[in-house]
């Protein structure tokens, strides 16, 4: 048996806490990350916009159906629209996403103001008709969510990638 202990094996007896300044090390690492792995300005703006859109009174509509996951594939059919269903309490939002835009309906049928969230520029608000139907002729790309204002309620869907 040897008289060596773990400190001797790993050289820890030579380690001196006074040699390292944690705050200085952290600052140097932040500067290196800013230079070597800078966050694109567009991504920073999207993050700021997403935080600014945070609405404490909004109810989150959970995704309850996504045709990419839940639907049975049909043999030989290509370019099928993506069907989504979101639910928040009594409010259900059905959405069909295509290459040309989206088509949706708020249930129970009601008038609502709808905003498509995503990208560096906000889209123009949509208004559903008395049957709750709405359309947007803007192709979606990247992450998106919908914000609905129905009467006094605000409902925001989960974020998804188009």
JSON list of C-alpha atoms in Angstrom, two decimals:
[
{"chain": "A", "resi": 1, "resn": "UNK", "atom": "CA", "xyz": [0.00, 0.00, 0.00]},
{"chain": "A", "resi": 2, "resn": "UNK", "atom": "CA", "xyz": [1.12, 3.49, -0.72]},
{"chain": "A", "resi": 3, "resn": "UNK", "atom": "CA", "xyz": [1.04, 6.48, 1.57]},
{"chain": "A", "resi": 4, "resn": "UNK", "atom": "CA", "xyz": [-0.55, 8.59, -1.21]},
{"chain": "A", "resi": 5, "resn": "UNK", "atom": "CA", "xyz": [-4.01, 9.99, -0.67]},
{"chain": "A", "resi": 6, "resn": "UNK", "atom": "CA", "xyz": [-6.52, 11.35, -3.22]},
{"chain": "A", "resi": 7, "resn": "UNK", "atom": "CA", "xyz": [-5.14, 14.90, -2.88]},
{"chain": "A", "resi": 8, "resn": "UNK", "atom": "CA", "xyz": [-1.70, 13.68, -3.91]},
{"chain": "A", "resi": 9, "resn": "UNK", "atom": "CA", "xyz": [-3.08, 11.72, -6.88]},
{"chain": "A", "resi": 10, "resn": "UNK", "atom": "CA", "xyz": [-5.00, 14.63, -8.33]},
{"chain": "A", "resi": 11, "resn": "UNK", "atom": "CA", "xyz": [-2.53, 17.36, -7.49]},
{"chain": "A", "resi": 12, "resn": "UNK", "atom": "CA", "xyz": [-5.02, 19.20, -5.31]},
{"chain": "A", "resi": 13, "resn": "UNK", "atom": "CA", "xyz": [-2.44, 20.08, -2.69]},
{"chain": "A", "resi": 14, "resn": "UNK", "atom": "CA", "xyz": [-1.04, 22.58, -5.20]},
{"chain": "A", "resi": 15, "resn": "UNK", "atom": "CA", "xyz": [-4.44, 24.19, -5.86]},
{"chain": "A", "resi": 16, "resn": "UNK", "atom": "CA", "xyz": [-4.78, 27.65, -4.37]},
{"chain": "A", "resi": 17, "resn": "UNK", "atom": "CA", "xyz": [-8.19, 29.38, -4.38]},
{"chain": "A", "resi": 18, "resn": "UNK", "atom": "CA", "xyz": [-6.51, 32.77, -4.32]},
{"chain": "A", "resi": 19, "resn": "UNK", "atom": "CA", "xyz": [-5.18, 32.19, -7.83]},
{"chain": "A", "resi": 20, "resn": "UNK", "atom": "CA", "xyz": [-8.69, 32.35, -9.34]},
{"chain": "A", "resi": 21, "resn": "UNK", "atom": "CA", "xyz": [-11.05, 35.28, -9.29]},
{"chain": "A", "resi": 22, "resn": "UNK", "atom": "CA", "xyz": [-14.49, 33.90, -10.19]},
{"chain": "A", "resi": 23, "resn": "UNK", "atom": "CA", "xyz": [-15.88, 37.28, -11.23]},
{"chain": "A", "resi": 24, "resn": "UNK", "atom": "CA", "xyz": [-12.90, 37.99, -13.48]},
{"chain": "A", "resi": 25, "resn": "UNK", "atom": "CA", "xyz": [-13.15, 34.54, -15.04]},
{"chain": "A", "resi": 26, "resn": "UNK", "atom": "CA", "xyz": [-16.88, 35.00, -15.65]},
{"chain": "A", "resi": 27, "resn": "UNK", "atom": "CA", "xyz": [-16.30, 38.39, -17.30]},
{"chain": "A", "resi": 28, "resn": "UNK", "atom": "CA", "xyz": [-13.59, 36.96, -19.55]},
{"chain": "A", "resi": 29, "resn": "UNK", "atom": "CA", "xyz": [-15.84, 34.07, -20.56]},
{"chain": "A", "resi": 30, "resn": "UNK", "atom": "CA", "xyz": [-18.69, 36.50, -21.36]},
{"chain": "A", "resi": 31, "resn": "UNK", "atom": "CA", "xyz": [-16.39, 38.60, -23.56]},
{"chain": "A", "resi": 32, "resn": "UNK", "atom": "CA", "xyz": [-15.11, 35.51, -25.36]},
{"chain": "A", "resi": 33, "resn": "UNK", "atom": "CA", "xyz": [-18.66, 34.24, -25.95]},
{"chain": "A", "resi": 34, "resn": "UNK", "atom": "CA", "xyz": [-19.76, 37.64, -27.27]},
{"chain": "A", "resi": 35, "resn": "UNK", "atom": "CA", "xyz": [-16.94, 37.61, -29.82]},
{"chain": "A", "resi": 36, "resn": "UNK", "atom": "CA", "xyz": [-16.83, 33.92, -30.74]},
{"chain": "A", "resi": 37, "resn": "UNK", "atom": "CA", "xyz": [-20.52, 33.04, -30.46]},
{"chain": "A", "resi": 38, "resn": "UNK", "atom": "CA", "xyz": [-22.39, 36.32, -30.88]},
{"chain": "A", "resi": 39, "resn": "UNK", "atom": "CA", "xyz": [-26.20, 36.24, -30.82]},
{"chain": "A", "resi": 40, "resn": "UNK", "atom": "CA", "xyz": [-27.58, 37.58, -34.12]},
{"chain": "A", "resi": 41, "resn": "UNK", "atom": "CA", "xyz": [-29.34, 40.93, -33.78]},
{"chain": "A", "resi": 42, "resn": "UNK", "atom": "CA", "xyz": [-32.52, 39.49, -35.35]},
{"chain": "A", "resi": 43, "resn": "UNK", "atom": "CA", "xyz": [-32.65, 36.71, -32.75]},
{"chain": "A", "resi": 44, "resn": "UNK", "atom": "CA", "xyz": [-32.15, 39.23, -29.93]},
{"chain": "A", "resi": 45, "resn": "UNK", "atom": "CA", "xyz": [-35.06, 41.28, -31.30]},
{"chain": "A", "resi": 46, "resn": "UNK", "atom": "CA", "xyz": [-37.29, 38.20, -31.52]},
{"chain": "A", "resi": 47, "resn": "UNK", "atom": "CA", "xyz": [-36.43, 37.33, -27.91]},
{"chain": "A", "resi": 48, "resn": "UNK", "atom": "CA", "xyz": [-37.23, 40.88, -26.78]},
{"chain": "A", "resi": 49, "resn": "UNK", "atom": "CA", "xyz": [-40.51, 40.86, -28.71]},
{"chain": "A", "resi": 50, "resn": "UNK", "atom": "CA", "xyz": [-41.46, 37.48, -27.23]},
{"chain": "A", "resi": 51, "resn": "UNK", "atom": "CA", "xyz": [-40.83, 38.77, -23.73]},
{"chain": "A", "resi": 52, "resn": "UNK", "atom": "CA", "xyz": [-42.73, 41.97, -24.43]},
{"chain": "A", "resi": 53, "resn": "UNK", "atom": "CA", "xyz": [-45.69, 39.89, -25.63]},
{"chain": "A", "resi": 54, "resn": "UNK", "atom": "CA", "xyz": [-45.78, 38.06, -22.32]},
{"chain": "A", "resi": 55, "resn": "UNK", "atom": "CA", "xyz": [-49.24, 38.69, -20.97]},
{"chain": "A", "resi": 56, "resn": "UNK", "atom": "CA", "xyz": [-49.91, 37.61, -17.40]},
{"chain": "A", "resi": 57, "resn": "UNK", "atom": "CA", "xyz": [-53.66, 37.65, -17.91]},
{"chain": "A", "resi": 58, "resn": "UNK", "atom": "CA", "xyz": [-53.58, 35.52, -21.06]},
{"chain": "A", "resi": 59, "resn": "UNK", "atom": "CA", "xyz": [-54.64, 31.91, -20.91]},
{"chain": "A", "resi": 60, "resn": "UNK", "atom": "CA", "xyz": [-52.40, 29.47, -22.74]},
{"chain": "A", "resi": 61, "resn": "UNK", "atom": "CA", "xyz": [-54.22, 27.34, -25.29]},
{"chain": "A", "resi": 62, "resn": "UNK", "atom": "CA", "xyz": [-52.64, 23.91, -25.25]},
{"chain": "A", "resi": 63, "resn": "UNK", "atom": "CA", "xyz": [-52.08, 21.94, -28.42]},
{"chain": "A", "resi": 64, "resn": "UNK", "atom": "CA", "xyz": [-54.51, 19.01, -28.33]},
{"chain": "A", "resi": 65, "resn": "UNK", "atom": "CA", "xyz": [-54.15, 17.82, -31.95]},
{"chain": "A", "resi": 66, "resn": "UNK", "atom": "CA", "xyz": [-51.36, 18.12, -34.52]},
{"chain": "A", "resi": 67, "resn": "UNK", "atom": "CA", "xyz": [-51.80, 16.27, -37.80]},
{"chain": "A", "resi": 68, "resn": "UNK", "atom": "CA", "xyz": [-48.03, 15.81, -38.06]},
{"chain": "A", "resi": 69, "resn": "UNK", "atom": "CA", "xyz": [-48.15, 13.69, -34.92]},
{"chain": "A", "resi": 70, "resn": "UNK", "atom": "CA", "xyz": [-51.71, 12.50, -34.38]},
{"chain": "A", "resi": 71, "resn": "UNK", "atom": "CA", "xyz": [-53.11, 11.87, -37.87]},
{"chain": "A", "resi": 72, "resn": "UNK", "atom": "CA", "xyz": [-52.79, 8.64, -39.79]},
{"chain": "A", "resi": 73, "resn": "UNK", "atom": "CA", "xyz": [-50.73, 9.08, -42.97]},
{"chain": "A", "resi": 74, "resn": "UNK", "atom": "CA", "xyz": [-52.52, 8.66, -46.28]},
{"chain": "A", "resi": 75, "resn": "UNK", "atom": "CA", "xyz": [-50.58, 6.72, -48.88]},
{"chain": "A", "resi": 76, "resn": "UNK", "atom": "CA", "xyz": [-49.57, 8.70, -51.95]},
{"chain": "A", "resi": 77, "resn": "UNK", "atom": "CA", "xyz": [-50.84, 12.04, -50.67]},
{"chain": "A", "resi": 78, "resn": "UNK", "atom": "CA", "xyz": [-48.28, 14.84, -50.56]},
{"chain": "A", "resi": 79, "resn": "UNK", "atom": "CA", "xyz": [-48.44, 18.51, -49.57]},
{"chain": "A", "resi": 80, "resn": "UNK", "atom": "CA", "xyz": [-51.17, 17.89, -47.00]},
{"chain": "A", "resi": 81, "resn": "UNK", "atom": "CA", "xyz": [-52.14, 20.94, -44.93]},
{"chain": "A", "resi": 82, "resn": "UNK", "atom": "CA", "xyz": [-51.20, 20.79, -41.28]},
{"chain": "A", "resi": 83, "resn": "UNK", "atom": "CA", "xyz": [-54.21, 20.67, -38.98]},
{"chain": "A", "resi": 84, "resn": "UNK", "atom": "CA", "xyz": [-53.88, 22.00, -35.42]},
{"chain": "A", "resi": 85, "resn": "UNK", "atom": "CA", "xyz": [-56.32, 22.21, -32.52]},
{"chain": "A", "resi": 86, "resn": "UNK", "atom": "CA", "xyz": [-55.68, 24.33, -29.42]},
{"chain": "A", "resi": 87, "resn": "UNK", "atom": "CA", "xyz": [-57.81, 24.46, -26.31]},
{"chain": "A", "resi": 88, "resn": "UNK", "atom": "CA", "xyz": [-58.01, 26.88, -23.37]},
{"chain": "A", "resi": 89, "resn": "UNK", "atom": "CA", "xyz": [-60.96, 26.20, -21.09]},
{"chain": "A", "resi": 90, "resn": "UNK", "atom": "CA", "xyz": [-64.12, 26.48, -23.17]},
{"chain": "A", "resi": 91, "resn": "UNK", "atom": "CA", "xyz": [-62.34, 28.11, -26.14]},
{"chain": "A", "resi": 92, "resn": "UNK", "atom": "CA", "xyz": [-61.10, 25.88, -28.97]},
{"chain": "A", "resi": 93, "resn": "UNK", "atom": "CA", "xyz": [-59.12, 27.11, -31.97]},
{"chain": "A", "resi": 94, "resn": "UNK", "atom": "CA", "xyz": [-58.88, 24.93, -35.08]},
{"chain": "A", "resi": 95, "resn": "UNK", "atom": "CA", "xyz": [-56.19, 25.97, -37.57]},
{"chain": "A", "resi": 96, "resn": "UNK", "atom": "CA", "xyz": [-55.18, 24.69, -41.01]},
{"chain": "A", "resi": 97, "resn": "UNK", "atom": "CA", "xyz": [-51.67, 25.73, -42.02]},
{"chain": "A", "resi": 98, "resn": "UNK", "atom": "CA", "xyz": [-50.81, 25.65, -45.74]},
{"chain": "A", "resi": 99, "resn": "UNK", "atom": "CA", "xyz": [-48.01, 27.01, -47.89]},
{"chain": "A", "resi": 100, "resn": "UNK", "atom": "CA", "xyz": [-50.26, 30.00, -48.70]},
{"chain": "A", "resi": 101, "resn": "UNK", "atom": "CA", "xyz": [-51.17, 30.93, -45.11]},
{"chain": "A", "resi": 102, "resn": "UNK", "atom": "CA", "xyz": [-53.67, 29.75, -42.57]},
{"chain": "A", "resi": 103, "resn": "UNK", "atom": "CA", "xyz": [-57.38, 29.22, -42.16]},
{"chain": "A", "resi": 104, "resn": "UNK", "atom": "CA", "xyz": [-59.01, 28.86, -38.77]},
{"chain": "A", "resi": 105, "resn": "UNK", "atom": "CA", "xyz": [-62.07, 28.93, -36.59]},
{"chain": "A", "resi": 106, "resn": "UNK", "atom": "CA", "xyz": [-62.70, 29.90, -32.98]},
{"chain": "A", "resi": 107, "resn": "UNK", "atom": "CA", "xyz": [-65.19, 27.71, -31.15]},
{"chain": "A", "resi": 108, "resn": "UNK", "atom": "CA", "xyz": [-67.72, 28.36, -29.76]},
{"chain": "A", "resi": 109, "resn": "UNK", "atom": "CA", "xyz": [-68.32, 30.66, -32.73]},
{"chain": "A", "resi": 110, "resn": "UNK", "atom": "CA", "xyz": [-67.58, 34.23, -31.78]},
{"chain": "A", "resi": 111, "resn": "UNK", "atom": "CA", "xyz": [-65.96, 37.37, -33.04]},
{"chain": "A", "resi": 112, "resn": "UNK", "atom": "CA", "xyz": [-62.29, 37.64, -32.07]},
{"chain": "A", "resi": 113, "resn": "UNK", "atom": "CA", "xyz": [-59.25, 39.70, -32.92]},
{"chain": "A", "resi": 114, "resn": "UNK", "atom": "CA", "xyz": [-56.37, 37.40, -33.87]},
{"chain": "A", "resi": 115, "resn": "UNK", "atom": "CA", "xyz": [-52.67, 38.22, -34.12]},
{"chain": "A", "resi": 116, "resn": "UNK", "atom": "CA", "xyz": [-50.08, 35.92, -35.67]},
{"chain": "A", "resi": 117, "resn": "UNK", "atom": "CA", "xyz": [-47.00, 36.08, -33.48]},
{"chain": "A", "resi": 118, "resn": "UNK", "atom": "CA", "xyz": [-43.62, 35.25, -34.95]},
{"chain": "A", "resi": 119, "resn": "UNK", "atom": "CA", "xyz": [-40.80, 36.70, -36.97]},
{"chain": "A", "resi": 120, "resn": "UNK", "atom": "CA", "xyz": [-39.19, 40.08, -36.55]},
{"chain": "A", "resi": 121, "resn": "UNK", "atom": "CA", "xyz": [-42.26, 42.03, -37.71]},
{"chain": "A", "resi": 122, "resn": "UNK", "atom": "CA", "xyz": [-45.75, 41.62, -36.29]},
{"chain": "A", "resi": 123, "resn": "UNK", "atom": "CA", "xyz": [-48.40, 40.69, -38.83]},
{"chain": "A", "resi": 124, "resn": "UNK", "atom": "CA", "xyz": [-51.55, 42.66, -39.35]},
{"chain": "A", "resi": 125, "resn": "UNK", "atom": "CA", "xyz": [-54.33, 41.67, -36.96]},
{"chain": "A", "resi": 126, "resn": "UNK", "atom": "CA", "xyz": [-57.13, 39.46, -38.25]},
{"chain": "A", "resi": 127, "resn": "UNK", "atom": "CA", "xyz": [-60.76, 39.52, -37.23]},
{"chain": "A", "resi": 128, "resn": "UNK", "atom": "CA", "xyz": [-62.93, 36.45, -37.14]},
{"chain": "A", "resi": 129, "resn": "UNK", "atom": "CA", "xyz": [-66.49, 36.61, -38.43]},
{"chain": "A", "resi": 130, "resn": "UNK", "atom": "CA", "xyz": [-69.60, 35.81, -36.36]},
{"chain": "A", "resi": 131, "resn": "UNK", "atom": "CA", "xyz": [-69.00, 32.09, -37.00]},
{"chain": "A", "resi": 132, "resn": "UNK", "atom": "CA", "xyz": [-65.46, 32.40, -35.60]},
{"chain": "A", "resi": 133, "resn": "UNK", "atom": "CA", "xyz": [-63.75, 31.91, -39.00]},
{"chain": "A", "resi": 134, "resn": "UNK", "atom": "CA", "xyz": [-60.55, 33.73, -39.97]},
{"chain": "A", "resi": 135, "resn": "UNK", "atom": "CA", "xyz": [-57.92, 33.55, -42.73]},
{"chain": "A", "resi": 136, "resn": "UNK", "atom": "CA", "xyz": [-54.43, 34.90, -43.30]},
{"chain": "A", "resi": 137, "resn": "UNK", "atom": "CA", "xyz": [-52.85, 34.94, -46.75]},
{"chain": "A", "resi": 138, "resn": "UNK", "atom": "CA", "xyz": [-49.34, 35.19, -45.33]},
{"chain": "A", "resi": 139, "resn": "UNK", "atom": "CA", "xyz": [-47.12, 32.10, -45.53]},
{"chain": "A", "resi": 140, "resn": "UNK", "atom": "CA", "xyz": [-45.79, 31.14, -42.11]},
{"chain": "A", "resi": 141, "resn": "UNK", "atom": "CA", "xyz": [-42.14, 30.34, -41.55]},
{"chain": "A", "resi": 142, "resn": "UNK", "atom": "CA", "xyz": [-40.32, 29.61, -38.35]},
{"chain": "A", "resi": 143, "resn": "UNK", "atom": "CA", "xyz": [-41.92, 29.60, -34.92]},
{"chain": "A", "resi": 144, "resn": "UNK", "atom": "CA", "xyz": [-45.39, 31.10, -34.60]},
{"chain": "A", "resi": 145, "resn": "UNK", "atom": "CA", "xyz": [-48.24, 31.40, -32.14]},
{"chain": "A", "resi": 146, "resn": "UNK", "atom": "CA", "xyz": [-51.68, 32.99, -32.21]},
{"chain": "A", "resi": 147, "resn": "UNK", "atom": "CA", "xyz": [-53.06, 35.56, -29.77]},
{"chain": "A", "resi": 148, "resn": "UNK", "atom": "CA", "xyz": [-56.84, 35.82, -29.62]},
{"chain": "A", "resi": 149, "resn": "UNK", "atom": "CA", "xyz": [-58.81, 38.55, -27.93]},
{"chain": "A", "resi": 150, "resn": "UNK", "atom": "CA", "xyz": [-62.41, 37.51, -27.38]},
{"chain": "A", "resi": 151, "resn": "UNK", "atom": "CA", "xyz": [-64.41, 39.97, -25.36]},
{"chain": "A", "resi": 152, "resn": "UNK", "atom": "CA", "xyz": [-62.37, 40.45, -22.18]},
{"chain": "A", "resi": 153, "resn": "UNK", "atom": "CA", "xyz": [-60.36, 37.23, -22.55]},
{"chain": "A", "resi": 154, "resn": "UNK", "atom": "CA", "xyz": [-56.90, 36.89, -24.04]},
{"chain": "A", "resi": 155, "resn": "UNK", "atom": "CA", "xyz": [-55.81, 33.45, -25.24]},
{"chain": "A", "resi": 156, "resn": "UNK", "atom": "CA", "xyz": [-52.34, 32.66, -26.59]},
{"chain": "A", "resi": 157, "resn": "UNK", "atom": "CA", "xyz": [-51.57, 29.36, -28.31]},
{"chain": "A", "resi": 158, "resn": "UNK", "atom": "CA", "xyz": [-48.44, 27.35, -27.73]},
{"chain": "A", "resi": 159, "resn": "UNK", "atom": "CA", "xyz": [-45.54, 28.20, -30.03]},
{"chain": "A", "resi": 160, "resn": "UNK", "atom": "CA", "xyz": [-45.00, 25.84, -32.98]},
{"chain": "A", "resi": 161, "resn": "UNK", "atom": "CA", "xyz": [-42.73, 25.69, -35.98]},
{"chain": "A", "resi": 162, "resn": "UNK", "atom": "CA", "xyz": [-44.55, 26.11, -39.30]}
]
